[in-house]
Structure formats: C-alpha cells, structure tokens
C-alpha cells in the first residue's frame, strides 16, 4: 500500500510492506517491523527524524519512534517498539488491526497491522507459514556463504566482506600516508613518536580492511566434531572468533537467534541474527553472528541440524 509525502517541494510516494507486530516472543514482544520504500531518494536521517507510527486503542494514542533500521536494496527495514505490549498482559491490551503512519505531524496513511505469534490473524499466520515453507524449500546458498557438503562431512565458509570495507581501506591508506608525511616534516622527536603511533594505527586499519576482504569463518562438521576457525590471514583471537572444537555428542541443539546491536552514532539499534549451539554441560556458544538478514543464519542452522542429525 502506498501514499505520498511532500518533501522539499517534491511529492514522494511512500510504500509500506510487511508491517508486523511481534506478540509472543518475550525478548521481541512489542517490536513492530516494516519495510518502507520511497519513489525518490530520501536520507535515512530524514526518515529517522520524521517518520512515526501512531497506535490508537480504546483509551490511548501512542506515537512510536524508529528504534532500529537497516538500509537494503528493498528499502528501509525499520523496527519500532511498543512498550505497552511488553509491559502489560496480552489479554489486557487492545491491539488494533490498523495503525497510522506519520511524517512529522502529517498522516501518510493507515495500514493493516499483521501479527506474528499466537495471537496473529489467520491471514497473517497463513502468510508467515507460506514464507517459512518457501525458505525451507529453497536450496539456494546465500551470497554470504559457501558450502562444501560431502558424504564424510560438512564445511560452511562465512565471508567477512562488507561493502563498507572499500571506504575503510582507502581511508587507512590516506591515514598512513598522512602519518608518514607528518613524520618526514617534523624534527622534534616527541612529535615523530606521536606520528609513528598514528602510522601504526593506520597499518592496523589497513590490515583489518584486507582481512575483511580475504578472510572467512570456517564452520565444519567432520570426524564427530564441530569446529570453527578463521583464515586464511592471521587474526588476533581477542578481536574475533577464537578456534573452537565441540564433540558432536555434546551438542543438544542448534538455532538462529535474533538480537539487537549496540547503538550506533545516531543512537539507533539494528536487528541482527546469529547462529548458536547448546551443549550438555556449559553455556550456549555463538558460532557466527552479525547477519543483517535471517536467511544466512537460517541456512547455516538448517545445514548443521541436518549434518549433526546424521553424525
């Protein structure tokens, strides 16, 4: 469903899709997810500042701000938080079938609110079931992954690469060259030492960027063991996944977990996904994380469940 807003003298069409309220997940209850697209470029800063959702129930009207977002090729995936739903019993909460989308103080339109969980409507439940079935039936390997599935074992490679690495790489080059130029043009030893410290930081950023280009996390089920390693370039164990070995006999379950990232510079959290395993004695272990969408994590979970079930 679409409507329009007036932005800087332009009439911009706004489309809202996948507007879903989570009602039965203790951690995410009250989260409202949606995908918003614009017919013309609109900055994320404008969207975060101006976009609101208004929920009107029997006795109250609550306006929600965006608490998390992710820019994708499909539009802006937004998460908003309805605190009333998490603070009150579901039976005592009047959940509307439609909510109002606002741009600053103006109404964009009213949109149907789907529900994800035990209280969802039959239409929404059918849609969620169809999407889940489609994911389960899909054999396509997500672009973030590479899989070697042989009769004797399973190996999954998770790429570290992200598009933002290009900017970081060029920034590290400029940083390092600037540090060398500074050292070459000062005669006072303390300043030269200070410049050398900056050049070391520049080399560190450069190496980090190269590792993000080249490295991957390797998850393998072989010889009754689940292992995790990183490579091919060396990487400090302090900053990313340490090598891991777990006997298959000790693993009780594998699942995908959704979580909220730390707040970014704009004070906004992102919704991310990770793969975790439970072991018989000990805490749950995170195998890999920071996926911006659920498909790669779900794919790894499904492959591991299949492989571990056959081990």
PDB file of N, CA and C in Angstrom, residues 205-289:
ATOM      1  N   UNK A 205      44.457  -0.452  10.667  1.00  0.00           N
ATOM      2  CA  UNK A 205      43.215  -0.314   9.911  1.00  0.00           C
ATOM      3  C   UNK A 205      43.331  -0.954   8.533  1.00  0.00           C
ATOM      4  N   UNK A 206      44.489  -0.783   7.896  1.00  0.00           N
ATOM      5  CA  UNK A 206      44.694  -1.354   6.576  1.00  0.00           C
ATOM      6  C   UNK A 206      44.651  -2.877   6.630  1.00  0.00           C
ATOM      7  N   UNK A 207      45.312  -3.461   7.644  1.00  0.00           N
ATOM      8  CA  UNK A 207      45.308  -4.916   7.773  1.00  0.00           C
ATOM      9  C   UNK A 207      43.899  -5.431   8.065  1.00  0.00           C
ATOM     10  N   UNK A 208      43.170  -4.691   8.894  1.00  0.00           N
ATOM     11  CA  UNK A 208      41.783  -5.067   9.187  1.00  0.00           C
ATOM     12  C   UNK A 208      40.960  -5.092   7.905  1.00  0.00           C
ATOM     13  N   UNK A 209      41.113  -4.057   7.058  1.00  0.00           N
ATOM     14  CA  UNK A 209      40.349  -3.995   5.814  1.00  0.00           C
ATOM     15  C   UNK A 209      40.721  -5.155   4.887  1.00  0.00           C
ATOM     16  N   UNK A 210      42.024  -5.460   4.785  1.00  0.00           N
ATOM     17  CA  UNK A 210      42.457  -6.577   3.929  1.00  0.00           C
ATOM     18  C   UNK A 210      41.872  -7.892   4.450  1.00  0.00           C
ATOM     19  N   UNK A 211      41.862  -8.073   5.773  1.00  0.00           N
ATOM     20  CA  UNK A 211      41.271  -9.287   6.344  1.00  0.00           C
ATOM     21  C   UNK A 211      39.782  -9.368   6.036  1.00  0.00           C
ATOM     22  N   UNK A 212      39.087  -8.240   6.070  1.00  0.00           N
ATOM     23  CA  UNK A 212      37.663  -8.250   5.744  1.00  0.00           C
ATOM     24  C   UNK A 212      37.430  -8.622   4.283  1.00  0.00           C
ATOM     25  N   UNK A 213      38.365  -8.280   3.409  1.00  0.00           N
ATOM     26  CA  UNK A 213      38.279  -8.683   2.007  1.00  0.00           C
ATOM     27  C   UNK A 213      38.526 -10.180   1.844  1.00  0.00           C
ATOM     28  N   UNK A 214      39.549 -10.707   2.534  1.00  0.00           N
ATOM     29  CA  UNK A 214      40.058 -12.042   2.242  1.00  0.00           C
ATOM     30  C   UNK A 214      39.552 -13.134   3.192  1.00  0.00           C
ATOM     31  N   UNK A 215      39.287 -12.787   4.434  1.00  0.00           N
ATOM     32  CA  UNK A 215      39.048 -13.830   5.428  1.00  0.00           C
ATOM     33  C   UNK A 215      37.615 -14.349   5.438  1.00  0.00           C
ATOM     34  N   UNK A 216      37.466 -15.490   6.068  1.00  0.00           N
ATOM     35  CA  UNK A 216      36.159 -16.091   6.284  1.00  0.00           C
ATOM     36  C   UNK A 216      36.207 -16.892   7.583  1.00  0.00           C
ATOM     37  N   UNK A 217      35.034 -17.155   8.108  1.00  0.00           N
ATOM     38  CA  UNK A 217      34.903 -18.077   9.237  1.00  0.00           C
ATOM     39  C   UNK A 217      34.527 -19.445   8.685  1.00  0.00           C
ATOM     40  N   UNK A 218      35.275 -20.451   9.083  1.00  0.00           N
ATOM     41  CA  UNK A 218      35.059 -21.817   8.590  1.00  0.00           C
ATOM     42  C   UNK A 218      34.394 -22.636   9.691  1.00  0.00           C
ATOM     43  N   UNK A 219      33.190 -23.148   9.407  1.00  0.00           N
ATOM     44  CA  UNK A 219      32.447 -23.995  10.334  1.00  0.00           C
ATOM     45  C   UNK A 219      32.376 -25.387   9.710  1.00  0.00           C
ATOM     46  N   UNK A 220      32.827 -26.390  10.448  1.00  0.00           N
ATOM     47  CA  UNK A 220      32.968 -27.720   9.863  1.00  0.00           C
ATOM     48  C   UNK A 220      32.459 -28.792  10.813  1.00  0.00           C
ATOM     49  N   UNK A 221      31.743 -29.758  10.240  1.00  0.00           N
ATOM     50  CA  UNK A 221      31.347 -30.960  10.971  1.00  0.00           C
ATOM     51  C   UNK A 221      32.072 -32.126  10.314  1.00  0.00           C
ATOM     52  N   UNK A 222      33.040 -32.694  11.041  1.00  0.00           N
ATOM     53  CA  UNK A 222      33.887 -33.749  10.480  1.00  0.00           C
ATOM     54  C   UNK A 222      34.451 -34.588  11.619  1.00  0.00           C
ATOM     55  N   UNK A 223      34.456 -35.903  11.412  1.00  0.00           N
ATOM     56  CA  UNK A 223      35.013 -36.831  12.406  1.00  0.00           C
ATOM     57  C   UNK A 223      34.400 -36.624  13.790  1.00  0.00           C
ATOM     58  N   UNK A 224      33.070 -36.485  13.798  1.00  0.00           N
ATOM     59  CA  UNK A 224      32.305 -36.369  15.061  1.00  0.00           C
ATOM     60  C   UNK A 224      32.671 -35.141  15.869  1.00  0.00           C
ATOM     61  N   UNK A 225      33.156 -34.086  15.193  1.00  0.00           N
ATOM     62  CA  UNK A 225      33.462 -32.826  15.867  1.00  0.00           C
ATOM     63  C   UNK A 225      32.913 -31.653  15.063  1.00  0.00           C
ATOM     64  N   UNK A 226      32.429 -30.661  15.792  1.00  0.00           N
ATOM     65  CA  UNK A 226      32.062 -29.382  15.187  1.00  0.00           C
ATOM     66  C   UNK A 226      33.193 -28.404  15.484  1.00  0.00           C
ATOM     67  N   UNK A 227      33.810 -27.859  14.434  1.00  0.00           N
ATOM     68  CA  UNK A 227      34.946 -26.950  14.634  1.00  0.00           C
ATOM     69  C   UNK A 227      34.667 -25.607  13.971  1.00  0.00           C
ATOM     70  N   UNK A 228      35.342 -24.582  14.490  1.00  0.00           N
ATOM     71  CA  UNK A 228      35.269 -23.244  13.903  1.00  0.00           C
ATOM     72  C   UNK A 228      36.679 -22.662  13.873  1.00  0.00           C
ATOM     73  N   UNK A 229      37.023 -22.060  12.732  1.00  0.00           N
ATOM     74  CA  UNK A 229      38.331 -21.424  12.590  1.00  0.00           C
ATOM     75  C   UNK A 229      38.193 -20.232  11.662  1.00  0.00           C
ATOM     76  N   UNK A 230      39.212 -19.389  11.625  1.00  0.00           N
ATOM     77  CA  UNK A 230      39.221 -18.191  10.783  1.00  0.00           C
ATOM     78  C   UNK A 230      40.474 -18.177   9.924  1.00  0.00           C
ATOM     79  N   UNK A 231      40.398 -17.609   8.759  1.00  0.00           N
ATOM     80  CA  UNK A 231      41.575 -17.532   7.883  1.00  0.00           C
ATOM     81  C   UNK A 231      41.162 -17.006   6.511  1.00  0.00           C
ATOM     82  N   UNK A 232      42.099 -16.948   5.563  1.00  0.00           N
ATOM     83  CA  UNK A 232      43.456 -17.505   5.655  1.00  0.00           C
ATOM     84  C   UNK A 232      44.461 -16.582   6.351  1.00  0.00           C
ATOM     85  N   UNK A 233      44.169 -15.280   6.466  1.00  0.00           N
ATOM     86  CA  UNK A 233      45.121 -14.366   7.092  1.00  0.00           C
ATOM     87  C   UNK A 233      45.027 -14.464   8.611  1.00  0.00           C
ATOM     88  N   UNK A 234      46.147 -14.379   9.319  1.00  0.00           N
ATOM     89  CA  UNK A 234      46.117 -14.451  10.784  1.00  0.00           C
ATOM     90  C   UNK A 234      45.275 -13.330  11.370  1.00  0.00           C
ATOM     91  N   UNK A 235      44.577 -13.642  12.432  1.00  0.00           N
ATOM     92  CA  UNK A 235      43.718 -12.655  13.076  1.00  0.00           C
ATOM     93  C   UNK A 235      43.798 -12.816  14.588  1.00  0.00           C
ATOM     94  N   UNK A 236      43.972 -11.711  15.334  1.00  0.00           N
ATOM     95  CA  UNK A 236      44.082 -11.817  16.797  1.00  0.00           C
ATOM     96  C   UNK A 236      42.842 -12.452  17.407  1.00  0.00           C
ATOM     97  N   UNK A 237      43.031 -13.436  18.255  1.00  0.00           N
ATOM     98  CA  UNK A 237      41.907 -14.127  18.874  1.00  0.00           C
ATOM     99  C   UNK A 237      41.067 -13.191  19.733  1.00  0.00           C
ATOM    100  N   UNK A 238      41.674 -12.105  20.183  1.00  0.00           N
ATOM    101  CA  UNK A 238      40.971 -11.183  21.075  1.00  0.00           C
ATOM    102  C   UNK A 238      39.822 -10.486  20.367  1.00  0.00           C
ATOM    103  N   UNK A 239      39.938 -10.275  19.036  1.00  0.00           N
ATOM    104  CA  UNK A 239      39.005  -9.411  18.333  1.00  0.00           C
ATOM    105  C   UNK A 239      37.933 -10.142  17.540  1.00  0.00           C
ATOM    106  N   UNK A 240      38.076 -11.418  17.306  1.00  0.00           N
ATOM    107  CA  UNK A 240      37.051 -12.137  16.583  1.00  0.00           C
ATOM    108  C   UNK A 240      37.042 -13.582  17.050  1.00  0.00           C
ATOM    109  N   UNK A 241      36.305 -14.409  16.352  1.00  0.00           N
ATOM    110  CA  UNK A 241      36.094 -15.769  16.815  1.00  0.00           C
ATOM    111  C   UNK A 241      37.400 -16.512  17.098  1.00  0.00           C
ATOM    112  N   UNK A 242      37.477 -17.115  18.274  1.00  0.00           N
ATOM    113  CA  UNK A 242      38.614 -17.962  18.596  1.00  0.00           C
ATOM    114  C   UNK A 242      38.340 -19.363  18.045  1.00  0.00           C
ATOM    115  N   UNK A 243      39.380 -20.133  17.724  1.00  0.00           N
ATOM    116  CA  UNK A 243      39.154 -21.505  17.261  1.00  0.00           C
ATOM    117  C   UNK A 243      38.330 -22.290  18.277  1.00  0.00           C
ATOM    118  N   UNK A 244      37.499 -23.170  17.753  1.00  0.00           N
ATOM    119  CA  UNK A 244      36.541 -23.865  18.613  1.00  0.00           C
ATOM    120  C   UNK A 244      36.420 -25.319  18.166  1.00  0.00           C
ATOM    121  N   UNK A 245      36.349 -26.231  19.131  1.00  0.00           N
ATOM    122  CA  UNK A 245      36.098 -27.639  18.852  1.00  0.00           C
ATOM    123  C   UNK A 245      35.086 -28.165  19.866  1.00  0.00           C
ATOM    124  N   UNK A 246      33.987 -28.741  19.354  1.00  0.00           N
ATOM    125  CA  UNK A 246      32.958 -29.303  20.227  1.00  0.00           C
ATOM    126  C   UNK A 246      32.632 -30.712  19.730  1.00  0.00           C
ATOM    127  N   UNK A 247      32.727 -31.714  20.567  1.00  0.00           N
ATOM    128  CA  UNK A 247      32.288 -33.053  20.157  1.00  0.00           C
ATOM    129  C   UNK A 247      30.804 -33.044  19.805  1.00  0.00           C
ATOM    130  N   UNK A 248      30.462 -33.667  18.708  1.00  0.00           N
ATOM    131  CA  UNK A 248      29.068 -33.697  18.267  1.00  0.00           C
ATOM    132  C   UNK A 248      28.165 -34.302  19.344  1.00  0.00           C
ATOM    133  N   UNK A 249      28.678 -35.255  20.082  1.00  0.00           N
ATOM    134  CA  UNK A 249      27.885 -35.917  21.129  1.00  0.00           C
ATOM    135  C   UNK A 249      27.483 -34.964  22.246  1.00  0.00           C
ATOM    136  N   UNK A 250      28.204 -33.828  22.371  1.00  0.00           N
ATOM    137  CA  UNK A 250      27.907 -32.866  23.432  1.00  0.00           C
ATOM    138  C   UNK A 250      26.887 -31.814  23.005  1.00  0.00           C
ATOM    139  N   UNK A 251      26.551 -31.759  21.716  1.00  0.00           N
ATOM    140  CA  UNK A 251      25.649 -30.723  21.195  1.00  0.00           C
ATOM    141  C   UNK A 251      24.209 -31.195  21.319  1.00  0.00           C
ATOM    142  N   UNK A 252      23.371 -30.362  21.917  1.00  0.00           N
ATOM    143  CA  UNK A 252      21.958 -30.713  22.098  1.00  0.00           C
ATOM    144  C   UNK A 252      21.047 -30.019  21.101  1.00  0.00           C
ATOM    145  N   UNK A 253      21.429 -28.829  20.619  1.00  0.00           N
ATOM    146  CA  UNK A 253      20.568 -28.128  19.654  1.00  0.00           C
ATOM    147  C   UNK A 253      21.345 -27.018  18.953  1.00  0.00           C
ATOM    148  N   UNK A 254      20.832 -26.635  17.785  1.00  0.00           N
ATOM    149  CA  UNK A 254      21.368 -25.519  17.007  1.00  0.00           C
ATOM    150  C   UNK A 254      20.182 -24.643  16.615  1.00  0.00           C
ATOM    151  N   UNK A 255      20.334 -23.325  16.747  1.00  0.00           N
ATOM    152  CA  UNK A 255      19.215 -22.467  16.399  1.00  0.00           C
ATOM    153  C   UNK A 255      19.705 -21.084  15.963  1.00  0.00           C
ATOM    154  N   UNK A 256      18.791 -20.359  15.309  1.00  0.00           N
ATOM    155  CA  UNK A 256      19.035 -18.974  14.907  1.00  0.00           C
ATOM    156  C   UNK A 256      18.435 -18.046  15.945  1.00  0.00           C
ATOM    157  N   UNK A 257      19.204 -17.060  16.367  1.00  0.00           N
ATOM    158  CA  UNK A 257      18.740 -16.112  17.377  1.00  0.00           C
ATOM    159  C   UNK A 257      18.783 -14.706  16.808  1.00  0.00           C
ATOM    160  N   UNK A 258      17.732 -13.971  17.015  1.00  0.00           N
ATOM    161  CA  UNK A 258      17.706 -12.564  16.630  1.00  0.00           C
ATOM    162  C   UNK A 258      18.067 -11.713  17.842  1.00  0.00           C
ATOM    163  N   UNK A 259      18.848 -10.655  17.616  1.00  0.00           N
ATOM    164  CA  UNK A 259      19.265  -9.816  18.730  1.00  0.00           C
ATOM    165  C   UNK A 259      19.432  -8.365  18.246  1.00  0.00           C
ATOM    166  N   UNK A 260      19.599  -7.462  19.196  1.00  0.00           N
ATOM    167  CA  UNK A 260      19.770  -6.053  18.896  1.00  0.00           C
ATOM    168  C   UNK A 260      21.239  -5.677  19.055  1.00  0.00           C
ATOM    169  N   UNK A 261      21.757  -4.955  18.072  1.00  0.00           N
ATOM    170  CA  UNK A 261      23.142  -4.494  18.154  1.00  0.00           C
ATOM    171  C   UNK A 261      23.265  -3.357  19.159  1.00  0.00           C
ATOM    172  N   UNK A 262      24.509  -2.968  19.438  1.00  0.00           N
ATOM    173  CA  UNK A 262      24.726  -1.771  20.252  1.00  0.00           C
ATOM    174  C   UNK A 262      24.274  -0.542  19.457  1.00  0.00           C
ATOM    175  N   UNK A 263      23.987   0.531  20.129  1.00  0.00           N
ATOM    176  CA  UNK A 263      23.538   1.743  19.454  1.00  0.00           C
ATOM    177  C   UNK A 263      24.666   2.336  18.616  1.00  0.00           C
ATOM    178  N   UNK A 264      24.318   2.803  17.419  1.00  0.00           N
ATOM    179  CA  UNK A 264      25.318   3.441  16.563  1.00  0.00           C
ATOM    180  C   UNK A 264      25.443   4.917  16.922  1.00  0.00           C
ATOM    181  N   UNK A 265      26.141   5.681  16.089  1.00  0.00           N
ATOM    182  CA  UNK A 265      26.367   7.100  16.389  1.00  0.00           C
ATOM    183  C   UNK A 265      25.081   7.908  16.421  1.00  0.00           C
ATOM    184  N   UNK A 266      24.040   7.396  15.751  1.00  0.00           N
ATOM    185  CA  UNK A 266      22.751   8.076  15.756  1.00  0.00           C
ATOM    186  C   UNK A 266      21.852   7.601  16.888  1.00  0.00           C
ATOM    187  N   UNK A 267      22.382   6.724  17.747  1.00  0.00           N
ATOM    188  CA  UNK A 267      21.612   6.229  18.876  1.00  0.00           C
ATOM    189  C   UNK A 267      20.582   5.189  18.504  1.00  0.00           C
ATOM    190  N   UNK A 268      20.750   4.539  17.340  1.00  0.00           N
ATOM    191  CA  UNK A 268      19.782   3.573  16.843  1.00  0.00           C
ATOM    192  C   UNK A 268      20.379   2.169  16.894  1.00  0.00           C
ATOM    193  N   UNK A 269      19.583   1.202  17.313  1.00  0.00           N
ATOM    194  CA  UNK A 269      20.000  -0.193  17.318  1.00  0.00           C
ATOM    195  C   UNK A 269      19.549  -0.878  16.028  1.00  0.00           C
ATOM    196  N   UNK A 270      20.338  -1.875  15.589  1.00  0.00           N
ATOM    197  CA  UNK A 270      19.980  -2.667  14.411  1.00  0.00           C
ATOM    198  C   UNK A 270      19.568  -4.064  14.850  1.00  0.00           C
ATOM    199  N   UNK A 271      18.657  -4.662  14.091  1.00  0.00           N
ATOM    200  CA  UNK A 271      18.267  -6.043  14.315  1.00  0.00           C
ATOM    201  C   UNK A 271      19.196  -6.953  13.521  1.00  0.00           C
ATOM    202  N   UNK A 272      19.883  -7.868  14.213  1.00  0.00           N
ATOM    203  CA  UNK A 272      20.842  -8.770  13.593  1.00  0.00           C
ATOM    204  C   UNK A 272      20.505 -10.217  13.956  1.00  0.00           C
ATOM    205  N   UNK A 273      21.215 -11.142  13.309  1.00  0.00           N
ATOM    206  CA  UNK A 273      20.943 -12.570  13.505  1.00  0.00           C
ATOM    207  C   UNK A 273      22.255 -13.327  13.712  1.00  0.00           C
ATOM    208  N   UNK A 274      22.195 -14.386  14.533  1.00  0.00           N
ATOM    209  CA  UNK A 274      23.374 -15.205  14.796  1.00  0.00           C
ATOM    210  C   UNK A 274      22.966 -16.664  14.968  1.00  0.00           C
ATOM    211  N   UNK A 275      23.954 -17.544  14.845  1.00  0.00           N
ATOM    212  CA  UNK A 275      23.726 -18.978  14.992  1.00  0.00           C
ATOM    213  C   UNK A 275      24.353 -19.426  16.307  1.00  0.00           C
ATOM    214  N   UNK A 276      23.578 -20.146  17.116  1.00  0.00           N
ATOM    215  CA  UNK A 276      24.063 -20.594  18.423  1.00  0.00           C
ATOM    216  C   UNK A 276      23.857 -22.090  18.576  1.00  0.00           C
ATOM    217  N   UNK A 277      24.675 -22.699  19.413  1.00  0.00           N
ATOM    218  CA  UNK A 277      24.527 -24.117  19.741  1.00  0.00           C
ATOM    219  C   UNK A 277      24.469 -24.268  21.256  1.00  0.00           C
ATOM    220  N   UNK A 278      23.680 -25.226  21.690  1.00  0.00           N
ATOM    221  CA  UNK A 278      23.630 -25.586  23.107  1.00  0.00           C
ATOM    222  C   UNK A 278      24.432 -26.862  23.312  1.00  0.00           C
ATOM    223  N   UNK A 279      25.172 -26.900  24.391  1.00  0.00           N
ATOM    224  CA  UNK A 279      25.941 -28.097  24.737  1.00  0.00           C
ATOM    225  C   UNK A 279      25.462 -28.614  26.090  1.00  0.00           C
ATOM    226  N   UNK A 280      25.724 -29.897  26.332  1.00  0.00           N
ATOM    227  CA  UNK A 280      25.164 -30.549  27.508  1.00  0.00           C
ATOM    228  C   UNK A 280      25.634 -29.907  28.801  1.00  0.00           C
ATOM    229  N   UNK A 281      26.899 -29.611  28.894  1.00  0.00           N
ATOM    230  CA  UNK A 281      27.440 -29.007  30.109  1.00  0.00           C
ATOM    231  C   UNK A 281      28.200 -27.749  29.726  1.00  0.00           C
ATOM    232  N   UNK A 282      27.636 -26.600  30.035  1.00  0.00           N
ATOM    233  CA  UNK A 282      28.279 -25.339  29.699  1.00  0.00           C
ATOM    234  C   UNK A 282      27.292 -24.354  29.092  1.00  0.00           C
ATOM    235  N   UNK A 283      27.776 -23.148  28.840  1.00  0.00           N
ATOM    236  CA  UNK A 283      26.937 -22.098  28.293  1.00  0.00           C
ATOM    237  C   UNK A 283      26.748 -22.286  26.791  1.00  0.00           C
ATOM    238  N   UNK A 284      25.694 -21.664  26.261  1.00  0.00           N
ATOM    239  CA  UNK A 284      25.466 -21.674  24.823  1.00  0.00           C
ATOM    240  C   UNK A 284      26.629 -20.988  24.109  1.00  0.00           C
ATOM    241  N   UNK A 285      26.939 -21.463  22.923  1.00  0.00           N
ATOM    242  CA  UNK A 285      28.075 -20.948  22.152  1.00  0.00           C
ATOM    243  C   UNK A 285      27.567 -20.304  20.870  1.00  0.00           C
ATOM    244  N   UNK A 286      28.064 -19.101  20.573  1.00  0.00           N
ATOM    245  CA  UNK A 286      27.748 -18.437  19.313  1.00  0.00           C
ATOM    246  C   UNK A 286      28.768 -18.869  18.265  1.00  0.00           C
ATOM    247  N   UNK A 287      28.261 -19.466  17.169  1.00  0.00           N
ATOM    248  CA  UNK A 287      29.151 -19.905  16.090  1.00  0.00           C
ATOM    249  C   UNK A 287      29.513 -18.759  15.162  1.00  0.00           C
ATOM    250  N   UNK A 288      28.524 -17.969  14.779  1.00  0.00           N
ATOM    251  CA  UNK A 288      28.749 -16.831  13.894  1.00  0.00           C
ATOM    252  C   UNK A 288      27.592 -15.863  14.079  1.00  0.00           C
ATOM    253  N   UNK A 289      27.826 -14.587  13.792  1.00  0.00           N
ATOM    254  CA  UNK A 289      26.809 -13.582  14.105  1.00  0.00           C
ATOM    255  C   UNK A 289      26.906 -12.400  13.149  1.00  0.00           C
TER     256      UNK A 289
END
